[in-house]
C-alpha positions as a Markdown table, in Angstrom:
| # | Residue | x | y | z |
|---|---|---|---|---|
| 1 | Met | -28.4 | 49.2 | -138.8 |
| 2 | Asn | -27.3 | 51.0 | -135.7 |
| 3 | Pro | -29.0 | 54.5 | -136.0 |
| 4 | Glu | -25.8 | 56.2 | -134.9 |
| 5 | Leu | -23.7 | 54.4 | -137.5 |
| 6 | Lys | -26.3 | 55.0 | -140.2 |
| 7 | Leu | -26.1 | 58.8 | -139.6 |
| 8 | Lys | -22.3 | 58.8 | -139.5 |
| 9 | Leu | -22.0 | 56.8 | -142.7 |
| 10 | Ala | -24.3 | 59.2 | -144.4 |
| 11 | Gln | -22.1 | 62.1 | -143.3 |
| 12 | Val | -19.0 | 60.4 | -144.8 |
| 13 | Arg | -20.8 | 59.5 | -148.0 |
| 14 | Ala | -22.0 | 63.1 | -148.4 |
| 15 | Leu | -18.3 | 64.2 | -148.1 |
| 16 | Leu | -17.3 | 61.7 | -150.8 |
| 17 | Arg | -20.0 | 63.1 | -153.2 |
| 18 | Glu | -19.0 | 66.7 | -152.4 |
| 19 | His | -15.3 | 65.9 | -153.3 |
| 20 | Lys | -16.0 | 63.5 | -156.1 |
| 21 | Ala | -14.1 | 60.7 | -154.4 |
| 22 | Asp | -14.9 | 57.0 | -154.5 |
| 23 | Ala | -13.9 | 56.0 | -151.0 |
| 24 | Ala | -12.8 | 57.2 | -147.6 |
| 25 | Leu | -10.2 | 55.6 | -145.4 |
| 26 | Leu | -10.2 | 56.4 | -141.7 |
| 27 | Gly | -7.1 | 55.4 | -139.7 |
| 28 | Leu | -6.6 | 58.0 | -137.0 |
| 29 | Gln | -7.9 | 57.1 | -133.6 |
| 30 | Pro | -10.3 | 60.0 | -133.1 |
| 31 | Asn | -12.0 | 59.4 | -136.5 |
| 32 | Phe | -12.0 | 55.6 | -136.1 |
| 33 | Ser | -13.6 | 55.8 | -132.6 |
| 34 | Trp | -16.2 | 58.3 | -133.9 |
| 35 | Leu | -17.3 | 56.0 | -136.8 |
| 36 | Ala | -17.0 | 52.9 | -134.5 |
| 37 | Cys | -19.6 | 54.5 | -132.3 |
| 38 | Gly | -17.3 | 54.6 | -129.4 |
| 39 | Gly | -15.0 | 51.6 | -130.1 |
| 40 | Glu | -11.4 | 52.2 | -129.3 |
| 41 | Ala | -8.5 | 50.8 | -131.4 |
| 42 | His | -5.4 | 52.1 | -129.8 |
| 43 | Ile | -2.3 | 50.1 | -128.8 |
| 44 | Pro | 0.5 | 52.6 | -127.8 |
| 45 | Leu | -0.9 | 55.6 | -125.9 |
| 46 | Asn | 1.6 | 57.9 | -127.6 |
| 47 | Ser | 0.2 | 57.3 | -131.1 |
| 48 | Asn | -2.9 | 58.7 | -132.7 |
| 49 | Leu | -3.1 | 55.8 | -135.1 |
| 50 | Ser | -5.7 | 53.1 | -134.7 |
| 51 | Phe | -4.7 | 49.4 | -135.2 |
| 52 | Gly | -7.4 | 49.0 | -137.8 |
| 53 | Gln | -8.9 | 51.2 | -140.5 |
| 54 | Phe | -12.4 | 51.8 | -141.9 |
| 55 | Ile | -13.1 | 52.1 | -145.6 |
| 56 | Val | -16.3 | 53.6 | -146.7 |
| 57 | Thr | -17.6 | 53.6 | -150.3 |
| 58 | Ala | -20.9 | 54.6 | -151.8 |
| 59 | Lys | -22.4 | 51.3 | -150.8 |
| 60 | Gly | -19.8 | 49.5 | -148.8 |
| 61 | Phe | -18.4 | 49.6 | -145.2 |
| 62 | Tyr | -15.2 | 47.7 | -144.5 |
| 63 | Leu | -12.9 | 46.9 | -141.6 |
| 64 | Phe | -9.3 | 46.8 | -143.0 |
| 65 | Ala | -6.8 | 45.2 | -140.6 |
| 66 | Asn | -4.0 | 42.6 | -140.5 |
| 67 | Arg | -4.2 | 39.2 | -139.1 |
| 68 | Ile | -2.8 | 40.2 | -135.7 |
| 69 | Glu | -5.6 | 42.7 | -135.0 |
| 70 | Met | -8.7 | 41.6 | -137.0 |
| 71 | Arg | -10.1 | 39.1 | -134.4 |
| 72 | Cys | -9.8 | 41.6 | -131.5 |
| 73 | Leu | -11.4 | 44.3 | -133.6 |
| 74 | Gln | -14.3 | 42.2 | -134.6 |
| 75 | Asp | -14.9 | 40.7 | -131.1 |
| 76 | Glu | -14.4 | 43.8 | -129.0 |
| 77 | Val | -14.3 | 47.0 | -131.0 |
| 78 | Val | -16.7 | 47.0 | -133.9 |
| 79 | Lys | -19.0 | 44.0 | -133.0 |
| 80 | Gly | -22.5 | 44.5 | -134.4 |
| 81 | Leu | -21.6 | 47.4 | -136.7 |
| 82 | Gly | -21.7 | 45.2 | -139.8 |
| 83 | Ala | -18.3 | 46.2 | -141.3 |
| 84 | Lys | -17.1 | 43.6 | -143.8 |
| 85 | Pro | -13.6 | 42.4 | -143.0 |
| 86 | Leu | -10.7 | 43.1 | -145.4 |
| 87 | Leu | -7.9 | 41.0 | -144.1 |
| 88 | Cys | -4.2 | 41.4 | -144.9 |
| 89 | Glu | -0.9 | 39.9 | -143.7 |
| 90 | Trp | 1.1 | 41.9 | -141.3 |
| 91 | His | 4.3 | 41.0 | -143.1 |
| 92 | Asp | 3.1 | 41.5 | -146.7 |
| 93 | Thr | 2.5 | 45.1 | -147.9 |
| 94 | Asp | 1.4 | 43.7 | -151.3 |
| 95 | Ser | -1.4 | 41.7 | -149.7 |
| 96 | Ala | -2.7 | 44.8 | -147.9 |
| 97 | Leu | -2.7 | 46.9 | -151.1 |
| 98 | Lys | -4.4 | 44.1 | -153.0 |
| 99 | Ala | -7.1 | 43.9 | -150.3 |
| 100 | Leu | -7.7 | 47.7 | -150.5 |
| 101 | Lys | -7.8 | 47.7 | -154.2 |
| 102 | Ser | -10.5 | 45.0 | -154.2 |
| 103 | Val | -12.9 | 47.6 | -152.9 |
| 104 | Ala | -11.4 | 51.0 | -153.8 |
| 105 | Asp | -8.9 | 52.8 | -155.9 |
| 106 | Pro | -6.3 | 54.4 | -153.6 |
| 107 | Lys | -5.8 | 57.2 | -156.0 |
| 108 | Arg | -9.5 | 58.1 | -155.7 |
| 109 | Thr | -9.7 | 57.6 | -151.9 |
| 110 | Leu | -9.7 | 60.4 | -149.4 |
| 111 | Ser | -8.1 | 59.6 | -146.0 |
| 112 | Asp | -7.2 | 61.1 | -142.7 |
| 113 | Cys | -3.7 | 59.6 | -142.7 |
| 114 | Gly | -2.4 | 59.3 | -146.2 |
| 115 | Asp | -1.7 | 55.6 | -146.0 |
| 116 | Trp | -1.6 | 53.4 | -149.1 |
| 117 | Ala | -1.0 | 56.4 | -151.4 |
| 118 | Thr | -4.5 | 57.8 | -150.6 |
| 119 | Thr | -5.1 | 61.5 | -150.6 |
| 120 | Ala | -4.6 | 62.8 | -147.0 |
| 121 | Arg | -7.3 | 65.3 | -146.1 |
| 122 | Pro | -7.6 | 65.1 | -142.3 |
| 123 | Asp | -9.2 | 68.5 | -142.3 |
| 124 | Leu | -12.3 | 67.1 | -144.0 |
| 125 | Phe | -13.0 | 64.4 | -141.4 |
| 126 | Ala | -12.4 | 66.1 | -138.1 |
| 127 | Pro | -15.3 | 68.5 | -138.4 |
| 128 | Leu | -17.7 | 65.6 | -138.8 |
| 129 | His | -17.4 | 65.0 | -135.0 |
| 130 | Tyr | -17.3 | 68.5 | -133.7 |
| 131 | Ser | -21.0 | 68.3 | -132.8 |
| 132 | Leu | -21.9 | 65.3 | -130.7 |
| 133 | Ser | -25.1 | 63.3 | -131.2 |
| 134 | Glu | -27.4 | 62.7 | -128.2 |
| 135 | Thr | -26.0 | 59.2 | -127.8 |
| 136 | Glu | -22.5 | 60.6 | -127.7 |
| 137 | Val | -23.6 | 63.3 | -125.2 |
| 138 | Lys | -24.8 | 60.5 | -122.8 |
| 139 | Arg | -21.4 | 58.8 | -123.1 |
| 140 | Tyr | -19.7 | 62.2 | -122.6 |
| 141 | Arg | -21.6 | 63.0 | -119.4 |
| 142 | Ala | -20.7 | 59.6 | -118.0 |
| 143 | Leu | -17.1 | 60.1 | -118.9 |
| 144 | Gly | -17.1 | 63.6 | -117.3 |
| 145 | Lys | -18.6 | 62.3 | -114.1 |
| 146 | Ala | -16.1 | 59.4 | -113.8 |
| 147 | Ala | -13.1 | 61.7 | -114.6 |
| 148 | Glu | -14.1 | 64.2 | -112.0 |
| 149 | Ala | -14.5 | 61.4 | -109.4 |
| 150 | Ala | -11.0 | 60.1 | -110.2 |
| 151 | Met | -9.6 | 63.6 | -109.8 |
| 152 | Asn | -11.6 | 64.4 | -106.7 |
| 153 | Glu | -10.6 | 61.2 | -104.9 |
| 154 | Thr | -7.0 | 61.8 | -105.8 |
| 155 | Cys | -6.9 | 65.4 | -104.6 |
| 156 | Gln | -8.7 | 64.5 | -101.3 |
| 157 | Ser | -6.0 | 61.8 | -100.7 |
| 158 | Leu | -2.9 | 63.9 | -101.3 |
| 159 | Gln | -0.3 | 64.2 | -98.6 |
| 160 | Pro | 2.8 | 66.4 | -98.2 |
| 161 | Gly | 5.9 | 64.3 | -99.1 |
| 162 | Gln | 4.4 | 62.6 | -102.1 |
| 163 | Thr | 6.4 | 63.1 | -105.3 |
| 164 | Glu | 4.7 | 64.4 | -108.4 |
| 165 | Phe | 5.3 | 61.0 | -110.0 |
| 166 | Gln | 3.4 | 59.3 | -107.1 |
| 167 | Ile | 0.5 | 61.8 | -107.4 |
| 168 | Ala | 0.4 | 61.1 | -111.2 |
| 169 | Gly | 0.3 | 57.4 | -110.5 |
| 170 | Leu | -2.5 | 57.7 | -108.0 |
| 171 | Leu | -4.6 | 59.7 | -110.4 |
| 172 | Ser | -3.9 | 57.3 | -113.3 |
| 173 | Glu | -4.8 | 54.3 | -111.0 |
| 174 | Arg | -8.1 | 55.9 | -110.2 |
| 175 | Ala | -8.8 | 56.7 | -113.8 |
| 176 | Trp | -8.0 | 53.1 | -115.0 |
| 177 | Ala | -10.2 | 51.8 | -112.2 |
| 178 | Arg | -13.1 | 53.6 | -113.7 |
| 179 | Asn | -12.4 | 52.3 | -117.2 |
| 180 | Leu | -10.8 | 55.6 | -118.3 |
| 181 | Thr | -7.6 | 56.0 | -120.2 |
| 182 | Pro | -5.5 | 58.8 | -118.7 |
| 183 | Val | -4.1 | 60.3 | -121.9 |
| 184 | Val | -2.6 | 63.4 | -120.2 |
| 185 | Val | -1.5 | 63.5 | -116.6 |
| 186 | Leu | 0.3 | 66.6 | -115.4 |
| 187 | Val | 1.4 | 67.5 | -111.9 |
| 188 | Ala | 3.2 | 70.5 | -110.4 |
| 189 | Thr | 3.9 | 71.2 | -106.8 |
| 190 | Asp | 4.8 | 74.5 | -105.1 |
| 191 | Asp | 7.2 | 76.7 | -107.1 |
| 192 | Arg | 6.8 | 74.6 | -110.3 |
| 193 | Ile | 3.1 | 75.7 | -110.5 |
| 194 | Lys | 4.2 | 79.3 | -111.2 |
| 195 | Asn | 7.1 | 78.3 | -113.4 |
| 196 | Tyr | 5.5 | 75.9 | -115.9 |
| 197 | Arg | 2.2 | 75.8 | -117.6 |
| 198 | His | 2.6 | 72.2 | -118.9 |
| 199 | Pro | 4.2 | 70.6 | -115.8 |
| 200 | Arg | 5.3 | 67.0 | -116.5 |
| 201 | Pro | 5.6 | 65.1 | -113.2 |
| 202 | Thr | 9.0 | 64.9 | -111.6 |
| 203 | Thr | 10.5 | 63.5 | -108.4 |
| 204 | Lys | 9.9 | 66.8 | -106.6 |
| 205 | Lys | 8.0 | 66.3 | -103.3 |
| 206 | Leu | 4.8 | 68.1 | -102.4 |
| 207 | Arg | 5.2 | 70.6 | -99.6 |
| 208 | Lys | 2.1 | 72.9 | -99.6 |
| 209 | Phe | 0.6 | 73.4 | -103.0 |
| 210 | Ala | -0.4 | 71.1 | -105.9 |
| 211 | Glu | -1.8 | 71.5 | -109.3 |
| 212 | Val | -3.3 | 68.3 | -110.8 |
| 213 | Ile | -4.3 | 68.0 | -114.5 |
| 214 | Leu | -6.1 | 65.2 | -116.3 |
| 215 | Cys | -7.3 | 64.4 | -119.8 |
| 216 | Ala | -9.2 | 61.1 | -119.7 |
| 217 | Arg | -10.6 | 59.1 | -122.6 |
| 218 | Gln | -13.5 | 56.7 | -122.9 |
| 219 | His | -15.3 | 55.5 | -126.0 |
| 220 | Gly | -12.9 | 57.7 | -127.9 |
| 221 | Leu | -14.1 | 60.9 | -126.2 |
| 222 | Ile | -11.8 | 63.0 | -124.1 |
| 223 | Val | -12.5 | 65.4 | -121.2 |
| 224 | Ala | -10.0 | 67.7 | -119.5 |
| 225 | Leu | -10.0 | 69.2 | -116.0 |
| 226 | Thr | -7.6 | 70.8 | -113.5 |
| 227 | Arg | -7.8 | 71.1 | -109.7 |
| 228 | Met | -5.7 | 72.9 | -107.2 |
| 229 | Val | -4.9 | 71.7 | -103.6 |
| 230 | His | -3.3 | 73.7 | -100.8 |
| 231 | Phe | -2.2 | 72.6 | -97.3 |
| 232 | Gly | -2.8 | 75.4 | -94.9 |
| 233 | Pro | -4.2 | 78.9 | -95.5 |
| 234 | Ile | -3.6 | 80.5 | -98.9 |
| 235 | Ser | -2.1 | 83.9 | -99.2 |
| 236 | Lys | -4.1 | 87.0 | -100.2 |
| 237 | Glu | -2.2 | 87.2 | -103.4 |
| 238 | Leu | -3.0 | 83.6 | -104.4 |
| 239 | Arg | -6.6 | 84.3 | -103.4 |
| 240 | Arg | -6.7 | 87.4 | -105.7 |
| 241 | Arg | -5.1 | 85.4 | -108.6 |
| 242 | His | -7.4 | 82.4 | -108.3 |
| 243 | Asp | -10.6 | 84.6 | -108.1 |
| 244 | Ala | -9.3 | 86.4 | -111.2 |
| 245 | Val | -8.7 | 83.3 | -113.2 |
| 246 | Cys | -12.1 | 82.0 | -112.2 |
| 247 | Ala | -13.6 | 85.2 | -113.6 |
| 248 | Val | -11.8 | 84.7 | -116.9 |
| 249 | Asp | -13.0 | 81.1 | -117.1 |
| 250 | Thr | -16.6 | 82.2 | -116.4 |
| 251 | Glu | -16.3 | 84.6 | -119.3 |
| 252 | Leu | -15.1 | 81.8 | -121.6 |
| 253 | His | -17.8 | 79.4 | -120.4 |
| 254 | Leu | -20.7 | 81.8 | -120.7 |
| 255 | Ala | -19.5 | 83.2 | -124.0 |
| 256 | Ser | -19.5 | 79.7 | -125.5 |
| 257 | Gln | -22.9 | 80.0 | -127.0 |
| 258 | Val | -24.2 | 78.2 | -130.1 |
| 259 | Gly | -23.5 | 80.3 | -133.2 |
| 260 | Thr | -20.7 | 82.4 | -131.6 |
| 261 | Pro | -17.4 | 82.7 | -133.6 |
| 262 | Val | -14.6 | 81.1 | -131.5 |
| 263 | Lys | -12.4 | 84.1 | -132.2 |
| 264 | Asp | -15.0 | 86.3 | -130.5 |
| 265 | Ile | -14.9 | 84.2 | -127.4 |
| 266 | Phe | -11.2 | 84.4 | -127.4 |
| 267 | Arg | -11.3 | 88.2 | -127.6 |
| 268 | Gln | -13.8 | 88.3 | -124.8 |
| 269 | Ala | -11.3 | 86.3 | -122.7 |
| 270 | Val | -8.5 | 88.7 | -123.5 |
| 271 | Ala | -10.7 | 91.6 | -122.4 |
| 272 | Ala | -11.6 | 89.6 | -119.2 |
| 273 | Tyr | -7.9 | 89.2 | -118.3 |
| 274 | Asp | -7.5 | 93.0 | -118.6 |
| 275 | Ala | -10.6 | 93.6 | -116.5 |
| 276 | Val | -9.3 | 91.5 | -113.6 |
| 277 | Gly | -5.9 | 93.2 | -113.7 |
| 278 | Phe | -3.8 | 90.6 | -115.5 |
| 279 | Ala | -3.8 | 91.9 | -119.0 |
| 280 | Asp | -0.7 | 90.0 | -120.4 |
| 281 | Glu | -1.2 | 86.6 | -118.8 |
| 282 | Trp | -3.1 | 85.2 | -121.8 |
| 283 | Gln | 0.1 | 85.3 | -123.8 |
| 284 | Leu | 1.8 | 82.9 | -121.4 |
| 285 | His | -0.3 | 79.9 | -122.3 |
| 286 | His | -3.0 | 78.9 | -124.8 |
| 287 | Gln | -6.5 | 79.2 | -123.6 |
| 288 | Gly | -7.9 | 75.8 | -124.8 |
| 289 | Gly | -10.6 | 75.3 | -127.3 |
| 290 | Pro | -13.1 | 72.8 | -128.7 |
| 291 | Cys | -12.6 | 69.2 | -127.9 |
| 292 | Gly | -14.4 | 65.8 | -128.0 |
| 293 | Tyr | -12.6 | 63.1 | -129.8 |
| 294 | Gln | -9.3 | 65.0 | -129.4 |
| 295 | Gly | -7.8 | 66.7 | -126.4 |
| 296 | Arg | -8.3 | 69.9 | -128.5 |
| 297 | Asp | -9.7 | 69.9 | -132.0 |
| 298 | Tyr | -8.1 | 73.3 | -132.5 |
| 299 | Leu | -7.1 | 76.2 | -130.2 |
| 300 | Gly | -9.0 | 79.4 | -129.7 |
| 301 | Thr | -7.0 | 82.3 | -131.1 |
| 302 | Pro | -7.8 | 85.8 | -132.4 |
| 303 | Thr | -8.1 | 84.4 | -135.9 |
| 304 | Ala | -9.7 | 81.0 | -135.3 |
| 305 | Asp | -12.2 | 80.1 | -138.0 |
| 306 | Gly | -14.7 | 78.0 | -136.1 |
| 307 | Val | -18.2 | 78.8 | -134.9 |
| 308 | Val | -19.7 | 77.2 | -131.8 |
| 309 | Leu | -22.0 | 74.3 | -132.7 |
| 310 | Glu | -24.9 | 72.6 | -130.9 |
| 311 | Asn | -23.6 | 69.9 | -128.6 |
| 312 | Gln | -20.0 | 70.9 | -129.2 |
| 313 | Pro | -17.6 | 70.3 | -126.2 |
| 314 | Phe | -15.0 | 72.9 | -125.2 |
| 315 | Ala | -12.2 | 72.7 | -122.7 |
| 316 | Trp | -11.0 | 76.2 | -121.9 |
| 317 | Asn | -8.0 | 76.5 | -119.6 |
| 318 | Pro | -7.2 | 80.1 | -118.6 |
| 319 | Ser | -4.2 | 80.5 | -116.3 |
| 320 | Ile | -2.7 | 83.3 | -114.2 |
| 321 | Thr | 0.8 | 82.7 | -113.0 |
| 322 | Gly | 0.5 | 80.4 | -109.9 |
| 323 | Thr | -3.0 | 79.1 | -110.6 |
| 324 | Lys | -5.4 | 77.8 | -113.3 |
| 325 | Ser | -9.1 | 77.0 | -113.9 |
| 326 | Glu | -10.2 | 74.2 | -116.3 |
| 327 | Asp | -13.3 | 72.0 | -116.8 |
| 328 | Thr | -14.9 | 70.6 | -119.9 |
| 329 | Ile | -18.2 | 72.1 | -121.0 |
| 330 | Leu | -20.9 | 71.5 | -123.6 |
| 331 | Ala | -22.4 | 74.2 | -125.7 |
| 332 | Thr | -26.2 | 73.8 | -126.2 |
| 333 | His | -29.2 | 75.9 | -127.2 |
| 334 | Gln | -30.2 | 75.7 | -123.5 |
| 335 | Gly | -26.9 | 77.3 | -122.5 |
| 336 | Thr | -23.5 | 76.1 | -121.3 |
| 337 | Gln | -23.4 | 72.9 | -119.3 |
| 338 | Val | -20.4 | 71.7 | -117.3 |
| 339 | Ile | -19.5 | 68.1 | -118.2 |
| 340 | Thr | -16.9 | 67.6 | -115.4 |
| 341 | Pro | -18.7 | 69.4 | -112.5 |
| 342 | Ala | -16.9 | 69.4 | -109.2 |
| 343 | Thr | -18.7 | 67.6 | -106.4 |
| 344 | Asn | -18.1 | 68.1 | -102.7 |
| 345 | Trp | -15.6 | 70.8 | -103.6 |
| 346 | Pro | -15.3 | 74.5 | -102.5 |
| 347 | Met | -16.5 | 76.8 | -105.3 |
| 348 | Val | -15.8 | 80.4 | -106.3 |
| 349 | Arg | -19.0 | 82.3 | -106.9 |
| 350 | Val | -18.6 | 84.6 | -110.0 |
| 351 | Glu | -21.2 | 87.2 | -110.6 |
| 352 | Asp | -21.5 | 87.9 | -114.3 |
| 353 | Glu | -23.9 | 90.1 | -116.3 |
| 354 | Asp | -25.5 | 86.8 | -117.3 |
| 355 | Gly | -25.9 | 85.7 | -113.7 |
| 356 | Leu | -24.1 | 83.5 | -111.2 |
| 357 | Trp | -21.5 | 81.0 | -112.3 |
| 358 | Leu | -19.5 | 78.6 | -110.1 |
| 359 | Arg | -15.9 | 77.6 | -110.6 |
| 360 | Pro | -13.8 | 75.2 | -108.5 |
| 361 | Asp | -11.9 | 76.9 | -105.8 |
| 362 | Ile | -8.5 | 75.9 | -104.4 |
| 363 | Leu | -9.1 | 73.0 | -102.0 |
| 364 | Val | -7.6 | 73.9 | -98.7 |
| 365 | Arg | -6.7 | 70.9 | -96.5 |
């Protein structure tokens, strides 16, 4: 058996024993991709549901899908994993329930989605993939490198007069060309940067300043990054604000050490905002949090329950009105590692008590 799958099945079965359940049903895309060892089973990009489901029992491992999807899943998504097919008809709910009941009692089945009258406990399954395996880390590094390349190439090609929709299209094209799914693409230009923290693209044309944001998925894993591009010299005030947000981002990165409570990292960030002269800015947008198989598993807050784990990804995204700093990092016992490192890009050097840290500067063109 695939060693990665063997470990993950053991995790699910341990959960079943702990909660005295007979079976687990996984139907949400993040959990499906995790157990599929990187296989993706999405159709609409605006849905978190996979188009097949896994069922795990004490001794069984099944792929549950209708006739439309089964062949594609077997040929392209879960090939080689050894999941036994449980086929149902797309038009016959009774046949689906019968197939499920042939291997598990829905009333004694935990699920992440609540389908088929199972007990919905998504909170039990998400933590199983907070810490990435070494195999997943390799996939994640490759994803981060490709996402940064798509972003970098797009930003280097921007021209005044392009609409935000056109910029979003260029970024999406470059992501797809690298076998990445652009699950979030946000673009703001000029005044919209200071007005909106989540800027959906519009028909507005770029004049001097652009903010470009990407969340890209591959093998079920997601990275996030933001870059800023300015045509012509930037003002002293924008310089001050970007240096400040890079200092806050550095604090978040270097505080993300294995074993540290996430709420403590958040509180350090709030103190960092105050130290750089922008005490209230953290209240204007969330600061990000742990990620991996979701854009964010949960947000960092003053009361967040989580503790940083070995090989746990984070995407912090501090912002100060008019600018932002964001990359995806990995917490390890060797220290923080940037998964989406900027290449051939100007960098801000931030001196911290823990040493020198580099954050992407505003690209001036």
